[in-house]
Short mmCIF file of C-alpha atoms in Angstrom, two decimals:
data_model
loop_
_atom_site.label_atom_id
_atom_site.label_comp_id
_atom_site.label_asym_id
_atom_site.label_seq_id
_atom_site.Cartn_x
_atom_site.Cartn_y
_atom_site.Cartn_z
CA MET A 85 146.26 57.94 92.45
CA SER A 86 143.30 58.98 95.24
CA GLU A 87 140.23 60.43 93.78
CA HIS A 88 141.18 63.84 95.44
CA GLN A 89 145.16 64.04 94.20
CA ASP A 90 146.04 65.97 91.68
CA PHE A 91 147.74 64.84 88.22
CA ASP A 92 150.44 66.14 86.58
CA ILE A 93 152.04 66.82 82.80
CA ASN A 94 152.97 62.48 82.90
CA ALA A 95 149.98 61.00 84.94
CA LEU A 96 147.44 62.96 82.63
CA ALA A 97 149.02 61.06 79.60
CA ALA A 98 149.33 58.45 80.83
CA TYR A 99 144.89 58.54 81.78
CA LEU A 100 144.14 59.52 78.60
CA HIS A 101 146.54 57.34 76.57
CA LEU A 102 148.55 60.86 74.84
CA THR A 103 152.11 61.57 75.17
CA PRO A 104 152.97 64.06 77.73
CA ALA A 105 153.86 66.69 75.24
CA GLN A 106 150.73 66.23 73.71
CA VAL A 107 149.28 67.27 77.17
CA GLN A 108 151.43 70.21 77.46
CA ARG A 109 150.76 71.07 74.53
CA MET A 110 147.19 70.79 75.46
CA ALA A 111 147.79 73.10 78.66
CA ASP A 112 149.78 75.70 77.10
CA ARG A 113 146.65 76.62 74.81
CA GLY A 114 144.03 76.15 77.62
CA ARG A 115 142.41 73.61 76.06
CA LEU A 116 142.59 70.99 79.47
CA PRO A 117 141.07 72.48 82.92
CA GLY A 118 144.24 72.93 84.89
CA ARG A 119 146.79 75.43 86.83
CA LYS A 120 150.42 76.14 87.54
CA ILE A 121 152.15 75.99 90.87
CA ALA A 122 155.41 76.15 91.11
CA GLY A 123 155.31 76.64 87.46
CA GLN A 124 154.47 72.84 86.93
CA TRP A 125 150.92 72.07 85.27
CA ARG A 126 148.45 70.18 87.94
CA PHE A 127 145.21 69.21 86.70
CA ALA A 128 142.55 68.78 89.23
CA GLN A 129 141.14 65.09 88.30
CA ALA A 130 137.10 66.63 89.34
CA ASP A 131 138.34 69.34 86.26
CA ILE A 132 139.32 66.42 84.26
CA HIS A 133 136.27 64.21 84.37
CA HIS A 134 133.80 67.86 84.31
CA TRP A 135 135.90 68.60 80.54
CA PHE A 136 136.04 64.53 79.22
CA GLU A 137 131.74 64.70 79.94
CA SER A 138 132.14 68.28 77.74
CA GLN A 139 134.00 66.26 75.04
CA ILE A 140 131.90 63.32 74.89
CA GLY A 141 128.79 65.81 74.74
CA ALA A 142 130.49 67.30 71.74
CA SER A 143 131.69 64.85 69.71
CA ASP A 144 130.11 62.70 67.12
CA SER A 145 129.75 59.28 66.15
CA ALA A 146 133.35 58.14 65.27
CA GLU A 147 134.80 60.32 67.85
CA LEU A 148 132.44 58.29 70.72
CA ILE A 149 133.91 55.27 69.21
CA GLY A 150 137.72 56.74 70.50
CA VAL A 151 136.83 58.37 73.16
CA GLU A 152 134.54 54.41 74.47
CA GLU A 153 138.40 52.54 73.65
CA MET A 154 140.12 55.27 75.55
CA LEU A 155 138.03 54.71 78.91
CA GLN A 156 137.74 50.78 78.31
CA ARG A 157 141.51 50.99 78.37
CA GLN A 158 142.27 53.00 82.10
CA LYS A 159 143.34 50.93 84.38
CA SER A 160 140.21 51.62 86.58
CA ALA A 161 137.89 50.41 84.51
CA PRO A 162 136.04 47.16 84.46
CA ALA A 163 136.99 44.61 82.15
CA ASN A 164 133.28 43.50 80.67
CA GLN A 165 131.90 46.89 78.18
CA VAL A 166 129.05 49.00 79.64
CA ARG A 167 125.48 48.09 78.01
CA ILE A 168 122.79 50.20 79.09
CA ALA A 169 120.25 47.43 78.63
CA ASP A 170 121.70 45.99 81.33
CA LEU A 171 121.84 48.92 83.45
CA LEU A 172 117.78 50.03 82.03
CA PRO A 173 115.26 47.45 84.23
CA ILE A 174 112.12 47.89 82.52
CA GLU A 175 110.52 49.40 85.82
CA LEU A 176 113.16 52.45 85.36
CA ILE A 177 111.64 53.93 82.36
CA ALA A 178 107.91 55.69 82.36
CA ILE A 179 106.15 56.50 79.29
CA PRO A 180 105.21 59.20 79.73
CA LEU A 181 106.95 60.76 82.27
CA GLU A 182 104.81 63.34 84.53
CA ALA A 183 106.15 66.24 84.49
CA ARG A 184 105.66 70.48 83.06
CA THR A 185 108.60 71.63 83.83
CA LYS A 186 112.26 70.79 84.70
CA ASN A 187 111.90 70.92 88.77
CA SER A 188 109.09 68.43 87.97
CA ALA A 189 110.81 66.00 85.26
CA ILE A 190 114.15 65.87 87.97
CA ASP A 191 111.56 65.19 91.00
CA SER A 192 109.55 62.28 88.88
CA ILE A 193 112.63 60.83 87.70
CA CYS A 194 114.15 61.03 90.97
CA GLN A 195 110.98 58.84 92.49
CA LEU A 196 110.49 56.42 90.14
CA ALA A 197 114.08 55.45 90.76
CA ALA A 198 112.84 55.96 94.14
CA HIS A 199 110.13 52.98 94.48
CA SER A 200 111.79 50.57 92.68
CA GLY A 201 114.60 49.97 95.77
CA LYS A 202 117.60 51.76 93.07
CA LEU A 203 117.93 54.50 95.08
CA TRP A 204 117.93 54.44 98.58
CA ASP A 205 117.31 59.36 98.55
CA ALA A 206 115.12 60.31 96.04
CA ALA A 207 115.15 64.06 97.96
CA GLY A 208 119.50 63.91 97.37
CA MET A 209 119.81 62.76 94.49
CA THR A 210 117.00 65.90 93.11
CA GLU A 211 119.07 68.61 94.63
CA ALA A 212 122.33 66.75 93.54
CA ILE A 213 121.43 66.84 89.83
CA ARG A 214 119.17 70.17 90.62
CA ASN A 215 122.80 71.58 91.68
CA ARG A 216 124.34 70.18 88.89
CA GLU A 217 122.13 71.96 86.10
CA SER A 218 122.02 75.53 87.89
CA LEU A 219 126.24 74.65 86.56
CA HIS A 220 125.60 73.62 83.12
CA PRO A 221 122.27 72.02 81.58
CA THR A 222 122.56 68.80 80.51
CA ALA A 223 120.22 69.10 77.76
CA LEU A 224 121.15 68.87 73.98
CA GLU A 225 119.58 70.06 70.85
CA ASN A 226 118.06 66.15 70.12
CA GLY A 227 115.61 66.58 72.78
CA VAL A 228 117.57 64.56 75.19
CA ALA A 229 118.88 65.31 78.54
CA LEU A 230 121.35 63.55 80.36
CA LEU A 231 120.77 64.19 84.29
CA HIS A 232 122.94 62.79 86.80
CA PRO A 233 124.97 64.84 89.49
CA ARG A 234 128.20 66.52 89.99
CA ARG A 235 129.70 63.66 91.48
CA PRO A 236 129.26 59.93 91.76
CA MET A 237 127.12 59.59 94.87
CA PRO A 238 127.57 56.41 96.36
CA ASN A 239 125.73 56.49 99.23
CA LEU A 240 122.91 56.46 97.95
CA ILE A 241 122.78 53.49 95.08
CA GLY A 242 124.26 49.96 95.73
CA GLU A 243 124.74 49.58 92.36
CA SER A 244 125.48 51.77 88.92
CA PHE A 245 122.04 52.11 86.68
CA LEU A 246 119.70 54.04 84.78
CA ALA A 247 116.33 55.03 84.75
CA LEU A 248 114.17 56.66 81.43
CA GLY A 249 111.28 58.70 81.30
CA ILE A 250 109.95 60.52 78.56
CA THR A 251 107.40 63.04 78.30
CA SER A 252 104.84 63.59 75.59
CA LYS A 253 105.62 66.73 74.93
CA GLY A 254 109.27 68.77 74.79
CA ILE A 255 109.28 70.89 77.92
CA PRO A 256 112.04 74.05 78.84
CA PHE A 257 115.08 72.87 80.39
CA GLY A 258 118.20 74.93 79.20
CA GLY A 259 118.65 73.16 75.83
CA PRO A 260 120.86 74.93 73.11
CA ARG A 261 119.18 77.54 70.81
CA GLY A 262 115.43 77.00 73.01
CA SER A 263 115.09 73.54 72.15
CA LEU A 264 112.91 71.53 74.42
CA THR A 265 113.43 68.63 76.18
CA ASP A 266 111.37 65.52 76.08
CA ILE A 267 113.40 62.35 76.69
CA PHE A 268 115.62 62.07 80.33
CA PHE A 269 118.19 59.96 81.27
CA LEU A 270 118.87 59.61 84.70
CA ILE A 271 122.64 58.45 85.25
CA ALA A 272 123.59 57.29 88.34
CA SER A 273 126.93 55.93 88.85
CA TYR A 274 128.57 54.31 91.61
CA ASP A 275 132.38 56.04 90.97
CA GLU A 276 133.94 58.03 87.86
CA ALA A 277 135.30 55.38 85.98
CA ILE A 278 131.62 53.83 85.17
CA HIS A 279 130.45 57.43 85.28
CA LEU A 280 131.85 57.99 81.82
CA ARG A 281 132.39 54.54 80.18
CA ILE A 282 127.80 54.95 81.35
CA LEU A 283 128.22 58.41 79.41
CA ALA A 284 130.04 57.82 75.77
CA ARG A 285 127.81 54.42 75.54
CA LEU A 286 125.26 56.47 76.11
CA SER A 287 125.51 58.96 73.28
CA ARG A 288 127.09 56.40 70.61
CA LEU A 289 123.29 55.87 71.24
CA ILE A 290 121.90 58.58 70.58
CA VAL A 291 123.46 59.84 68.00
CA GLU A 292 122.22 57.05 65.94
CA PRO A 293 120.67 57.25 62.88
CA ASN A 294 116.30 57.36 64.01
CA PHE A 295 116.67 56.13 67.72
CA ILE A 296 115.84 59.75 69.28
CA GLU A 297 112.35 59.32 66.57
CA ALA A 298 112.71 55.31 67.33
CA LEU A 299 112.15 56.33 71.52
CA ARG A 300 109.43 58.88 70.80
CA SER A 301 107.25 56.27 69.30
CA ALA A 302 107.19 54.72 72.20
CA ASP A 303 103.98 53.45 73.78
CA HIS A 304 105.04 51.23 76.14
CA ALA A 305 107.86 50.12 79.47
CA GLN A 306 109.14 47.54 77.45
CA THR A 307 108.93 48.50 73.91
CA ALA A 308 110.93 51.27 74.26
CA TRP A 309 113.96 48.57 76.51
CA LYS A 310 114.06 46.90 73.63
CA ILE A 311 114.19 50.01 71.33
CA VAL A 312 117.79 50.96 72.93
CA ALA A 313 118.13 47.02 73.60
CA ALA A 314 118.29 46.58 69.32
CA ALA A 315 119.89 50.10 69.00
CA GLU A 316 122.60 49.01 71.44
CA ASP A 317 123.00 45.11 69.68
CA ASN A 318 123.31 47.73 66.07
CA ILE A 319 126.65 49.79 67.17
CA PRO A 320 129.93 47.59 68.14
#
């Protein structure tokens, strides 16, 4: 299936590893983003990917395991499991990330990625992330933001990678109930399949007890990377 084609009920059921009847009920109850054409449900791939993102962000640890297993079963999924530590080079960790505003946080982490050579167009990625944030902020209540463009941008990167920046204090970033954000992950994915798998894996990490506070206590990049690697070793 081309990335620009729509799912029908049967195709979406296969993609989500559900039955067609389950997908039909979810669509009829407004739990899936779709539209009816000539009386038949159709689901845009981009809308389904964004819906999947929202499900990941709202899930707890047990649910995230199921989401990750579902993504692993996708036909388009790479054979090997995504590892956050492997995608996060030490040189792409900034402690502190020099930023005091929402825009400067986005600018700084994109510049960090560009200086490493991983990101070819910092301005293009910055604009794409700002557009994504204007639609729906990626800041979570625990002080973490998962920055990414609305769609993967393979023309700006050679391969998928992550960057991490931790500011010296929290800044307003659109978090729930006015919560401040001080930990910023930049997710730069080569395609939709790897993006969702990175997001699911990273989401599992950030709900691990004590992980976020351990990151906040890191005094330099190597310490932060070791915290990420150790936490990831402790999840299946």
